[in-house]
Short mmCIF file of C-alpha atoms in Angstrom, two decimals:
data_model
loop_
_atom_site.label_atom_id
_atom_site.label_comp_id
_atom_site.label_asym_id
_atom_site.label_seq_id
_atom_site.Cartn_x
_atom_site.Cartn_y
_atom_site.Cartn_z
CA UNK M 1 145.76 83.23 93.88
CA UNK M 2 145.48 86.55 95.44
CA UNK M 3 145.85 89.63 93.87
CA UNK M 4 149.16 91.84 94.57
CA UNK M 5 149.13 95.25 95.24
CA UNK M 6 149.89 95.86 91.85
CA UNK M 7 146.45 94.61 90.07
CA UNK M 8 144.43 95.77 92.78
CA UNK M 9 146.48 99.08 91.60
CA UNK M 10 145.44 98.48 87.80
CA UNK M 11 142.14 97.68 88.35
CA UNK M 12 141.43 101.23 90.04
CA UNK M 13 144.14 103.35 88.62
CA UNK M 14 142.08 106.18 86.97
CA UNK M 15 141.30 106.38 83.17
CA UNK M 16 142.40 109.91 81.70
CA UNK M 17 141.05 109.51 78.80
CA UNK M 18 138.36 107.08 79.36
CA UNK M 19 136.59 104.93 76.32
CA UNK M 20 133.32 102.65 76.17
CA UNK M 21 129.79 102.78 76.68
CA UNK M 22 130.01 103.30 80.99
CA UNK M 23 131.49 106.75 79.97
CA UNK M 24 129.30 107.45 77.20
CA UNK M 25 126.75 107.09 79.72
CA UNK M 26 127.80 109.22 82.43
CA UNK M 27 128.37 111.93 80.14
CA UNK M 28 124.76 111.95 79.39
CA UNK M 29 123.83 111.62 83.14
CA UNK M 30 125.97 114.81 83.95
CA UNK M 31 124.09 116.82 81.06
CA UNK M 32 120.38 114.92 82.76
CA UNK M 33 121.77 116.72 85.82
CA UNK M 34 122.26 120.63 84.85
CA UNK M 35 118.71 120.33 83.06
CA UNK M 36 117.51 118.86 86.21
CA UNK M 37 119.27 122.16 88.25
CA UNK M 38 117.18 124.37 85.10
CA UNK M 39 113.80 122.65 85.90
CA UNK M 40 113.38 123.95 89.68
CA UNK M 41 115.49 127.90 89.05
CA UNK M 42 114.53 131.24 89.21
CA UNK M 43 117.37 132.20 86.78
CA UNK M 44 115.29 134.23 84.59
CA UNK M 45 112.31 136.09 86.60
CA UNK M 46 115.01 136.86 89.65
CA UNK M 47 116.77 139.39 86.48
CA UNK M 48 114.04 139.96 85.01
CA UNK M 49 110.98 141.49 86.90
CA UNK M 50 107.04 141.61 86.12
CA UNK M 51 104.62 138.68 85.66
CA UNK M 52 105.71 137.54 81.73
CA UNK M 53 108.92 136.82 82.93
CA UNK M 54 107.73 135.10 85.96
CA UNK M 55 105.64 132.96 83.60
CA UNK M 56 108.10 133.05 80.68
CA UNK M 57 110.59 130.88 83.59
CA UNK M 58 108.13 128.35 84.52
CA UNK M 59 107.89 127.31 80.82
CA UNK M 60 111.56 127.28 80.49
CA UNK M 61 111.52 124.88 83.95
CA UNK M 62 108.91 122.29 82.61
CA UNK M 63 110.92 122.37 79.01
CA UNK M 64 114.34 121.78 81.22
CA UNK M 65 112.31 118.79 83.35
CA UNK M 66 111.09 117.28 80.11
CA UNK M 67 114.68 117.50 78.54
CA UNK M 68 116.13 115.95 82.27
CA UNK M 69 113.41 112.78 81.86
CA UNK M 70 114.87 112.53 77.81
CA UNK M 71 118.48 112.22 78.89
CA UNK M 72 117.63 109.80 81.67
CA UNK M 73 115.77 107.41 79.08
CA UNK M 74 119.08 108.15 76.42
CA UNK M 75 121.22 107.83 79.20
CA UNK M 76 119.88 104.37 80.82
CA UNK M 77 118.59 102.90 77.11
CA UNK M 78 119.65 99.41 76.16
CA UNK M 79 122.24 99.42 74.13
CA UNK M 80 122.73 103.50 73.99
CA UNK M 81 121.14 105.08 70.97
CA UNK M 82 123.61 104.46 67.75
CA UNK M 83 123.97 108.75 67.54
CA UNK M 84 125.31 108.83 70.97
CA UNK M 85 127.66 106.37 70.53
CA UNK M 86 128.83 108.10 67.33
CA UNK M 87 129.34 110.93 68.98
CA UNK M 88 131.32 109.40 71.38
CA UNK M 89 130.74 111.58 74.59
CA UNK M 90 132.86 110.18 76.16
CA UNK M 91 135.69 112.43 75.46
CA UNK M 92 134.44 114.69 77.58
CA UNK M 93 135.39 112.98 80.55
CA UNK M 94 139.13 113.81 79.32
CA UNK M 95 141.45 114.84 82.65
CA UNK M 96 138.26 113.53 84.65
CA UNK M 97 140.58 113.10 87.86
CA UNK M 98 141.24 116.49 87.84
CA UNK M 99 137.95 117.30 87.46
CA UNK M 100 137.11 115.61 90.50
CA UNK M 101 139.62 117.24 92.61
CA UNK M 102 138.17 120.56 91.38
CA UNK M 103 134.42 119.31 92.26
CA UNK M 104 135.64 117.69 95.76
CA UNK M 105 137.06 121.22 96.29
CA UNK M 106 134.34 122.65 95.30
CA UNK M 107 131.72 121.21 97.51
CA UNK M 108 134.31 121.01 100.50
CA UNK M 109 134.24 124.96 100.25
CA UNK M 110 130.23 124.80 99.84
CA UNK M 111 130.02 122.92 102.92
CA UNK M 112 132.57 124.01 105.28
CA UNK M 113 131.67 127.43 106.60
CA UNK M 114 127.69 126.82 107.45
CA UNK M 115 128.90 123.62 109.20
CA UNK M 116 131.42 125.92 111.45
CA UNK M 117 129.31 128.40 112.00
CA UNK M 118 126.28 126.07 112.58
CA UNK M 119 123.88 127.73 109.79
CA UNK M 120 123.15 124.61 108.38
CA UNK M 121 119.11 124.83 106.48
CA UNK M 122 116.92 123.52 109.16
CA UNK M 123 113.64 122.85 107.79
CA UNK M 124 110.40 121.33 109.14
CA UNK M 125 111.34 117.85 108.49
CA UNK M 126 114.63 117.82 109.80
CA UNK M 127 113.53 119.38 112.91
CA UNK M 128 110.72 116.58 113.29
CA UNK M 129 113.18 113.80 112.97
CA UNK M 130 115.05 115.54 115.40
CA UNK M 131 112.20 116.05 117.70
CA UNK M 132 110.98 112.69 117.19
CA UNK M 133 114.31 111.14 118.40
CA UNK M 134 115.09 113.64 121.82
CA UNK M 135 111.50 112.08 122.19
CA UNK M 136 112.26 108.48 121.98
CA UNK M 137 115.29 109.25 124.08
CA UNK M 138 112.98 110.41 126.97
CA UNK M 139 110.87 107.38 126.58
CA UNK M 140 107.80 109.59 124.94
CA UNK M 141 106.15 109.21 122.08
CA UNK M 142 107.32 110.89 118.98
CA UNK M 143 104.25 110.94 116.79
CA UNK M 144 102.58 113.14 119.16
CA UNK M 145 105.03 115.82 119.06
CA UNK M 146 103.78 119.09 117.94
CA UNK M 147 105.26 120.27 115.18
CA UNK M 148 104.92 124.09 116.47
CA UNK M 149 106.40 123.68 120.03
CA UNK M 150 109.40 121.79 117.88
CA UNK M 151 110.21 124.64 115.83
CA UNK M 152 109.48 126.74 118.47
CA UNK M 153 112.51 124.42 120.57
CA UNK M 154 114.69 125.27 117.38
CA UNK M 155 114.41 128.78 117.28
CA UNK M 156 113.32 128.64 113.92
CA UNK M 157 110.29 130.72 112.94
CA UNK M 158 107.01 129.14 112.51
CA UNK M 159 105.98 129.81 108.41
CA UNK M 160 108.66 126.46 107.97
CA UNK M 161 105.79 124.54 109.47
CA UNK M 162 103.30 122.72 107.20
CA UNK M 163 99.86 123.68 107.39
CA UNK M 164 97.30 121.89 106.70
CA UNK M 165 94.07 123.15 104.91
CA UNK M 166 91.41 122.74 108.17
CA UNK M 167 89.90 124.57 110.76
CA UNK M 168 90.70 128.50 111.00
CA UNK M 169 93.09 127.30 107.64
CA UNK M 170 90.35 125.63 105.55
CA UNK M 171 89.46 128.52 103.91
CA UNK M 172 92.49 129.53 102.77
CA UNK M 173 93.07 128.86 98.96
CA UNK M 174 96.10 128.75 97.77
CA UNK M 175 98.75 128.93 100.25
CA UNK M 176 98.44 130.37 104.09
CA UNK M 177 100.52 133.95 104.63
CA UNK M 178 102.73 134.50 107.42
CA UNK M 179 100.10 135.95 109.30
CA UNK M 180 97.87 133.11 108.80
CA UNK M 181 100.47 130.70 109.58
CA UNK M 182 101.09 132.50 113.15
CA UNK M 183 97.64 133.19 114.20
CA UNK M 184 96.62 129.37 113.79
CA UNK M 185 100.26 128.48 115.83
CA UNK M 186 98.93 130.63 118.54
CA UNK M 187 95.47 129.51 119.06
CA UNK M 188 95.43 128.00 122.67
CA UNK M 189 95.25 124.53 123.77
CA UNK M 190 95.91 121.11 121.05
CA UNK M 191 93.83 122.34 118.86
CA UNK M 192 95.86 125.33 116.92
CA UNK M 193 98.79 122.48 117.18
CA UNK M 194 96.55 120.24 115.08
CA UNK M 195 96.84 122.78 112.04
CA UNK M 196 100.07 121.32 111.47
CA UNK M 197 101.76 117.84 110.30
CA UNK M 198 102.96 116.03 113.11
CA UNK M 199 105.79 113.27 112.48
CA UNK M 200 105.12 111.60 109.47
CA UNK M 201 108.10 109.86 108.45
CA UNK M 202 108.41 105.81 109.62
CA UNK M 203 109.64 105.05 112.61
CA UNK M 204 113.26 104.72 111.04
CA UNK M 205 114.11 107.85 110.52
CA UNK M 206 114.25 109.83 114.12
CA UNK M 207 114.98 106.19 115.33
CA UNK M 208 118.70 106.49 113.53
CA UNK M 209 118.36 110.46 115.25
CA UNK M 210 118.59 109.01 118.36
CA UNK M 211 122.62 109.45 118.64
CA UNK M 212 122.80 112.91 117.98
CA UNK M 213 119.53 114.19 118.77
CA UNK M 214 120.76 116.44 121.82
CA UNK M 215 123.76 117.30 119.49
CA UNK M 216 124.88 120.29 118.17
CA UNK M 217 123.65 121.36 114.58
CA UNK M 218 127.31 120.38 113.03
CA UNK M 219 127.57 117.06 114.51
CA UNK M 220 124.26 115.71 113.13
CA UNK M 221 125.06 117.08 110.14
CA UNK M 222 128.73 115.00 110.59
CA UNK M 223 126.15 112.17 111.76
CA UNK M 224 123.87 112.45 108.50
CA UNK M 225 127.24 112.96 105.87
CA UNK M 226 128.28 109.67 107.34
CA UNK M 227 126.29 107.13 105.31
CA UNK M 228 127.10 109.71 102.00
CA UNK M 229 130.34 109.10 102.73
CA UNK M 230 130.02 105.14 102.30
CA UNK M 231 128.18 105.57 99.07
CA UNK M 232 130.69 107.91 97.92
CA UNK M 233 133.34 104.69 98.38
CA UNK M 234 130.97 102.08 97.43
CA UNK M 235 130.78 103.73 94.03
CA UNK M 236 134.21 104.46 93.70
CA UNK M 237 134.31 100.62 94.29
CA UNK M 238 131.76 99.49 91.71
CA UNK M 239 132.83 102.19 89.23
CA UNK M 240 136.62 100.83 88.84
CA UNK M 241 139.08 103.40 86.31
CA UNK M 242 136.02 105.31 86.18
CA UNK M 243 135.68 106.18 90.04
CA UNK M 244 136.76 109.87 89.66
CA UNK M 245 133.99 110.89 87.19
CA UNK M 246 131.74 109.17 89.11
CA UNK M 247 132.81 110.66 92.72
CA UNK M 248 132.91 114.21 90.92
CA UNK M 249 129.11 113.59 89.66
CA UNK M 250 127.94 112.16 92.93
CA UNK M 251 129.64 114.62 94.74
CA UNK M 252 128.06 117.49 92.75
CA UNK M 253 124.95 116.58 93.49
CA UNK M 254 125.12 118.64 96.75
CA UNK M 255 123.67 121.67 94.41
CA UNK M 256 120.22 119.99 93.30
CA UNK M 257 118.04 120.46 96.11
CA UNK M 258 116.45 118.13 97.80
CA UNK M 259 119.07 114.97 96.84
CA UNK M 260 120.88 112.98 99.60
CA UNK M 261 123.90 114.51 99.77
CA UNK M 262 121.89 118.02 100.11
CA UNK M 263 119.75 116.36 102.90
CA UNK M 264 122.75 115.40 104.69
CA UNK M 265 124.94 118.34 104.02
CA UNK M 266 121.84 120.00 106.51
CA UNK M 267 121.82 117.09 109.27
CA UNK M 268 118.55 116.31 107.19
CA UNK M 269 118.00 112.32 108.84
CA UNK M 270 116.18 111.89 105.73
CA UNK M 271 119.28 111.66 103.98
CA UNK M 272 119.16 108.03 105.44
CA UNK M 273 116.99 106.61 103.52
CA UNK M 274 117.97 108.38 100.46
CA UNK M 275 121.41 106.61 100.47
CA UNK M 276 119.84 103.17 101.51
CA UNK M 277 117.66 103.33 98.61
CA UNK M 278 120.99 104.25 96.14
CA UNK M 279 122.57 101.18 98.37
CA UNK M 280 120.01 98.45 97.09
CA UNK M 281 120.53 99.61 93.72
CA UNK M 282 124.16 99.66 93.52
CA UNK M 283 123.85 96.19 95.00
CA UNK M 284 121.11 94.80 93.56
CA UNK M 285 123.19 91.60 92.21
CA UNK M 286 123.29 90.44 95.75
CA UNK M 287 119.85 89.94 96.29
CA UNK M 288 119.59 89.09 100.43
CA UNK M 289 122.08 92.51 101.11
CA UNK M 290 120.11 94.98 98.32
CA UNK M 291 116.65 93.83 99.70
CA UNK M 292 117.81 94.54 103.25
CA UNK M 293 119.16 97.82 102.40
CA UNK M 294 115.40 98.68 100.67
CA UNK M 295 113.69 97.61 103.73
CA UNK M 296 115.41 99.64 105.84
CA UNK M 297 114.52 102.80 103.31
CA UNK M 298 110.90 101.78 103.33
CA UNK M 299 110.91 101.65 107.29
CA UNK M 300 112.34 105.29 106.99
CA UNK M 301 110.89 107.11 104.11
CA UNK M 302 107.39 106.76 102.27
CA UNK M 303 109.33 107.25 98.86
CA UNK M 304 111.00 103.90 99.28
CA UNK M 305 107.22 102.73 98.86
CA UNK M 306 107.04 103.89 96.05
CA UNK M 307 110.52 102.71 94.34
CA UNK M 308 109.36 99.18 95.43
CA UNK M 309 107.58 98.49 92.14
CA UNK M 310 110.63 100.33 89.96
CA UNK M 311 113.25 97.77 92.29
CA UNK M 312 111.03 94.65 91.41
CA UNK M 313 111.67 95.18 87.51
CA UNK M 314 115.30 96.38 88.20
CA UNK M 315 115.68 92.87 89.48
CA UNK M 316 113.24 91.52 86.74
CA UNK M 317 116.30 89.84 84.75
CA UNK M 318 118.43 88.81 87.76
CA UNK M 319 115.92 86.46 89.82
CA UNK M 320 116.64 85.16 93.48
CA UNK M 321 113.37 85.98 94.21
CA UNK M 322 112.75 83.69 97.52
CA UNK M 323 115.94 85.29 98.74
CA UNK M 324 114.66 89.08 98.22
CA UNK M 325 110.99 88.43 99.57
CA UNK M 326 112.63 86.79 102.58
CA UNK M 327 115.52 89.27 103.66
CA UNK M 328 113.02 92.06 102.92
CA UNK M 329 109.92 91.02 105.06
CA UNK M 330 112.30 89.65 107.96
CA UNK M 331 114.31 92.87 107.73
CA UNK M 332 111.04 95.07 108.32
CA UNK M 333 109.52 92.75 111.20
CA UNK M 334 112.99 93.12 112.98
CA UNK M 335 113.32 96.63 112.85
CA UNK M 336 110.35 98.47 112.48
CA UNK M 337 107.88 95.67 113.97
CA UNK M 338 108.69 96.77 117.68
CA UNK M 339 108.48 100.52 116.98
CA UNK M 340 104.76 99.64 115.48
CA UNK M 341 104.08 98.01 118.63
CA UNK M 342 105.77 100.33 120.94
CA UNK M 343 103.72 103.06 119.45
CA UNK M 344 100.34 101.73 118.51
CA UNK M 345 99.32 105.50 116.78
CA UNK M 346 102.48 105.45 114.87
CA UNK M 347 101.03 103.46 111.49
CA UNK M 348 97.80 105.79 111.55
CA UNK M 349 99.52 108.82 111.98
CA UNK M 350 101.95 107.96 109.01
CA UNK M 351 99.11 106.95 106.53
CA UNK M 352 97.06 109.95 107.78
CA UNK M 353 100.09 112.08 106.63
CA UNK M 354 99.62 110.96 103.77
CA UNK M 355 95.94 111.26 103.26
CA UNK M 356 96.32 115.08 104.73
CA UNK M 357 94.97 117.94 102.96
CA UNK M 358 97.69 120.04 102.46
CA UNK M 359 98.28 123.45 100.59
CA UNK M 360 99.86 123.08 96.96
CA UNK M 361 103.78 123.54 97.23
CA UNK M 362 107.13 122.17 94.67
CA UNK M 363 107.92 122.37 90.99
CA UNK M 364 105.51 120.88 88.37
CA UNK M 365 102.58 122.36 87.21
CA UNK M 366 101.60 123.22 90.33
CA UNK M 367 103.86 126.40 89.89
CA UNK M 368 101.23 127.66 87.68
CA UNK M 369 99.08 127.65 90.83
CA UNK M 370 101.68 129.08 93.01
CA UNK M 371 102.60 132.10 90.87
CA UNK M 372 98.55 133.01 90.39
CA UNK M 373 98.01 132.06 86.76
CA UNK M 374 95.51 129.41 86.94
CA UNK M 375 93.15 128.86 90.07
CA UNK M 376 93.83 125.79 92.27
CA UNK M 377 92.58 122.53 90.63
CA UNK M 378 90.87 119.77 92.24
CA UNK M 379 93.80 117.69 94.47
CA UNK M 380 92.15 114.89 94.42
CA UNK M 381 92.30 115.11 90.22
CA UNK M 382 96.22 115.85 90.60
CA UNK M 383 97.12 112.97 92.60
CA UNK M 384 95.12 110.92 90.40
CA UNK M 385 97.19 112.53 87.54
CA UNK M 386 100.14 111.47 89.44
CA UNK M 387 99.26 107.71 90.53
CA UNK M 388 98.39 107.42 86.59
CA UNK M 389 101.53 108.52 85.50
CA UNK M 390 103.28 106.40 87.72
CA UNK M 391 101.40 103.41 86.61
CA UNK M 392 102.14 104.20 82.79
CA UNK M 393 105.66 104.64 83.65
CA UNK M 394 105.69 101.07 85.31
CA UNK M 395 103.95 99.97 82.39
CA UNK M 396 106.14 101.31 79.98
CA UNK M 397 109.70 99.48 81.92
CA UNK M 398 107.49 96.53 82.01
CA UNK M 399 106.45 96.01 78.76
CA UNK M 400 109.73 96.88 76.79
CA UNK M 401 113.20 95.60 77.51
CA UNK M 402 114.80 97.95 76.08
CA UNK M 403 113.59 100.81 78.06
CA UNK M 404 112.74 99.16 81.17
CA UNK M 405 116.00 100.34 83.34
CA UNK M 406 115.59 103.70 82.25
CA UNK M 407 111.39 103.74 82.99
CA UNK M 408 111.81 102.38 85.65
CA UNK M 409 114.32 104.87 87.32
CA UNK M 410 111.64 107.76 86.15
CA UNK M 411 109.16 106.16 87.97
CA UNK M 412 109.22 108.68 90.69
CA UNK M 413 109.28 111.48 88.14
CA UNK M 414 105.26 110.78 88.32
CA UNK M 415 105.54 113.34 91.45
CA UNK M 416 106.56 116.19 89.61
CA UNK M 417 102.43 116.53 88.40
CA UNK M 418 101.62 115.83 91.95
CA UNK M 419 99.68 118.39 94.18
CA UNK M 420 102.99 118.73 96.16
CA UNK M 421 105.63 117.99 93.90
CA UNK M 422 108.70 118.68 96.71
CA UNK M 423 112.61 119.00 95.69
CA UNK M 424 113.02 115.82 97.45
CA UNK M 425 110.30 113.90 95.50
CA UNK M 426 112.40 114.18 92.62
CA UNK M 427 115.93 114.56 93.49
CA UNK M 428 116.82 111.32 93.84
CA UNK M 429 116.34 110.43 90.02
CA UNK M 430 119.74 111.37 89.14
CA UNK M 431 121.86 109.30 92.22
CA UNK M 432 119.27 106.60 90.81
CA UNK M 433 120.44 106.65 87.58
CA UNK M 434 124.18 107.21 88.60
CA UNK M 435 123.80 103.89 90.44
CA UNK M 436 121.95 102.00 88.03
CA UNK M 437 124.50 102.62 85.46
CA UNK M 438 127.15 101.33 87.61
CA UNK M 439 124.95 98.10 88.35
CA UNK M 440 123.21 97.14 85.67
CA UNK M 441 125.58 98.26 82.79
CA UNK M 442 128.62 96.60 83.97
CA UNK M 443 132.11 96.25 82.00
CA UNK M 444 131.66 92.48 81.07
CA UNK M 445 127.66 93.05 79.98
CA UNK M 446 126.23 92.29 76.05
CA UNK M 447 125.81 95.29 74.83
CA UNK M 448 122.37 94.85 74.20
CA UNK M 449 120.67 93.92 78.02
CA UNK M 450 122.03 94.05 81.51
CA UNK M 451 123.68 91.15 82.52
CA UNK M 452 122.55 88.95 85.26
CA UNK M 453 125.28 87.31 87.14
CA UNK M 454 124.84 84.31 89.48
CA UNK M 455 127.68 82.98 91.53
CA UNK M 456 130.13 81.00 89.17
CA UNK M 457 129.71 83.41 86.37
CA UNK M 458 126.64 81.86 84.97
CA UNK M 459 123.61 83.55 83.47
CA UNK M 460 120.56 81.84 85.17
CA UNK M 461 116.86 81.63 85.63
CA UNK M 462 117.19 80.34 89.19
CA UNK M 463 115.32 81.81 91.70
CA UNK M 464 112.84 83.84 90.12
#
């Protein structure tokens, strides 16, 4: 029988005062996300001046990142810790859809005078998606686009370029000055242009530029809020009474740099793949739709790579296997297949990003570095650092059912010991989380394990 208007009503009219372990969980995830916001500020040595307060806030940012990673492992724990449930959080979310009006306000206030007066950030990588795509358009090649001569097409000034740590630059220890920066930009010919990162993203991401690439700043940022916009209703969808605590957390994350919704709120294409990754979360119960979803991140972004062993142990208890593997692979030969062809240097230039010896730069450890306290350590030792800690990580959601949801959203949190430990490396932990709550800790689940659903309502093996 189909539903009426009025239990389609019911089962989305908004809890005021909402009860059970979903909101328990979310209140945790909200306080995960002001520690997060307290692990990459300058609250404390922007008051205070001189070098022990400088150093006195880094140590308060690494204590607020390790309290973030705590919350995320209460937060996404199988069943929630008996204490939290005691305390019962949850009251907290008390008047929650007013709440969300106020943080819809809010961020509609944050966003709409840079997007009128077209002062949107525009930042290296957002101007090399762009670039990328005018050059598709034109039927060039956009992996050997200069990154100079693109900034230079911006108007934007040339210390937002990345340098990397060769020729007149090699010798440079820490991090290039201003000066630096411009005197290897102007050295003539390709070969000052080849102190620089060219186009380094997968083909995806200036490919979905394309539209808007000879737009105006504040329609691709329109362009870029788009796909934000359908995750915004797919979780109001998936979240039911909750949806206005939800929204109001999602939304919020506009103010931790680096997340999707920042990306976009800046015509950042990355945003893309940020969302797409969220996507195959949400929807990981329907295996053929979340695995095309996480191709289409990994054919934009290299952190999708990376999530790919955290998504194969979010899906550990729900099978389909045959069904993933397949949608996946054919998904990827589709759609980034003929850009591989079409540009033969495309795959090299990508992995050679990533092999690039770049200057230290992000949060982590590596602000010790930054800030002068400790001399540069071996990068090669760092990234080891990192690739270990992601493998423990893995390890760690592997090995123990109880945890493994919550390890294996932190996966990515290996990056913040990394050599460049960007705002966008680690952002996306807490729309993770968000989305894996709303997945994998659903109203009709045992309260001790996520509950795999087949069709029909039965728990199953099948397809593993």
């Amino acid at each position: 029988m189909m539903p009426t208007v009025k239990d389609v009503a019911a089962r989305w009219r908004p809890a005021w005062r909402p009860t059970g372990d979903r909101a328990d969980r979310l209140v945790v995830l909200a306080a995960a996300m002001v520690a997060f916001k307290f692990s990459n500020s300058q609250v404390l040595s922007q008051r205070v001046p001189g070098r022990a307060a400088l150093l006195a806030n880094l140590v308060l940012e690494y204590i607020a990142f390790v309290a973030f990673c705590a919350l995320i492992v209460v937060a996404l724990r199988r069943p929630l810790p008996r204490l939290v449930a005691r305390l019962r959080p949850h009251r907290l979310l008390a008047m929650s859809p007013l709440f969300s009006i106020l943080a819809l306000l809010l961020v509609v206030a944050t966003l709409a005078p840079p997007i009128a007066r077209g002062t949107e950030l525009v930042d290296d990588a957002n101007a090399m998606a762009v670039c990328g795509a005018r050059a598709i358009a034109a039927g060039a090649d956009p992996y050997q686009v200069a990154e100079v001569s693109c900034l230079t097409s911006f108007h934007l000034p040339l210390t937002l370029a990345t340098p990397l740590k060769v020729g007149p630059l090699a010798s440079v220890p820490v991090y290039p000055t201003p000066e630096q920066i411009a005197t290897a930009a102007s050295r003539p010919g390709r070969g000052g242009l080849h102190q620089f990162s060219p186009l380094g993203k997968p083909p995806l991401t200036p490919v979905v530029m394309v539209p808007v690439a000879h737009l105006p700043t504040w329609a691709r940022t329109a362009w870029t809020l788009l796909p934000v916009l359908v995750l915004l209703l797919a979780l109001g969808v998936a979240a039911g009474p909750l949806w206005p605590a939800v929204g109001a957390l999602f939304l919020l994350t506009l103010f931790l740099n680096g997340s999707a919704v920042n990306f976009a709120a800046n015509g950042n294409g990355e945003s893309f793949a940020y969302v797409l990754m969220a996507l195959s979360v949400l929807w990981i119960r329907r295996p053929a739709i979340s695995a095309v979803l996480l191709a289409l991140a990994v054919g934009s972004n290299q952190l999708a790579w990376f999530f790919v062993p955290a998504y194969i142990l979010l899906a550990a208890d729900l099978g389909f296997w045959r069904r993933r593997v397949a949608a996946g692979v054919i998904t990827l030969l589709v759609t980034v297949g003929p850009w591989l062809i079409r540009y033969p240097d495309a795959l090299p230039t990508i992995l050679g990003n990533l092999r690039a010896h770049t200057f230290p730069l992000g949060s982590g450890p590596i602000t010790l570095v930054l800030a002068g306290f400790v001399s540069p350590p071996s990068r090669t030792l760092l990234l080891g650092l990192t690739a270990a800690a992601m493998v423990a990580i893995w390890l760690w959601a592997a090995l123990s059912p109880r945890y493994r949801i919550a390890a294996s959203v932190l996966v990515l949190a290996g990056f913040w010991l990394s050599w460049r430990s960007l705002d966008e490396y680690l952002a996306q932990i807490p729309l993770l989380a968000l989305v894996a709550v709303l997945a994998l800790y659903g109203r009709h689940a045992p309260p001790g394990r996520a509950e795999p659903i087949v069709p029909g309502g039965r728990t199953s093996d099948a397809g593993r």
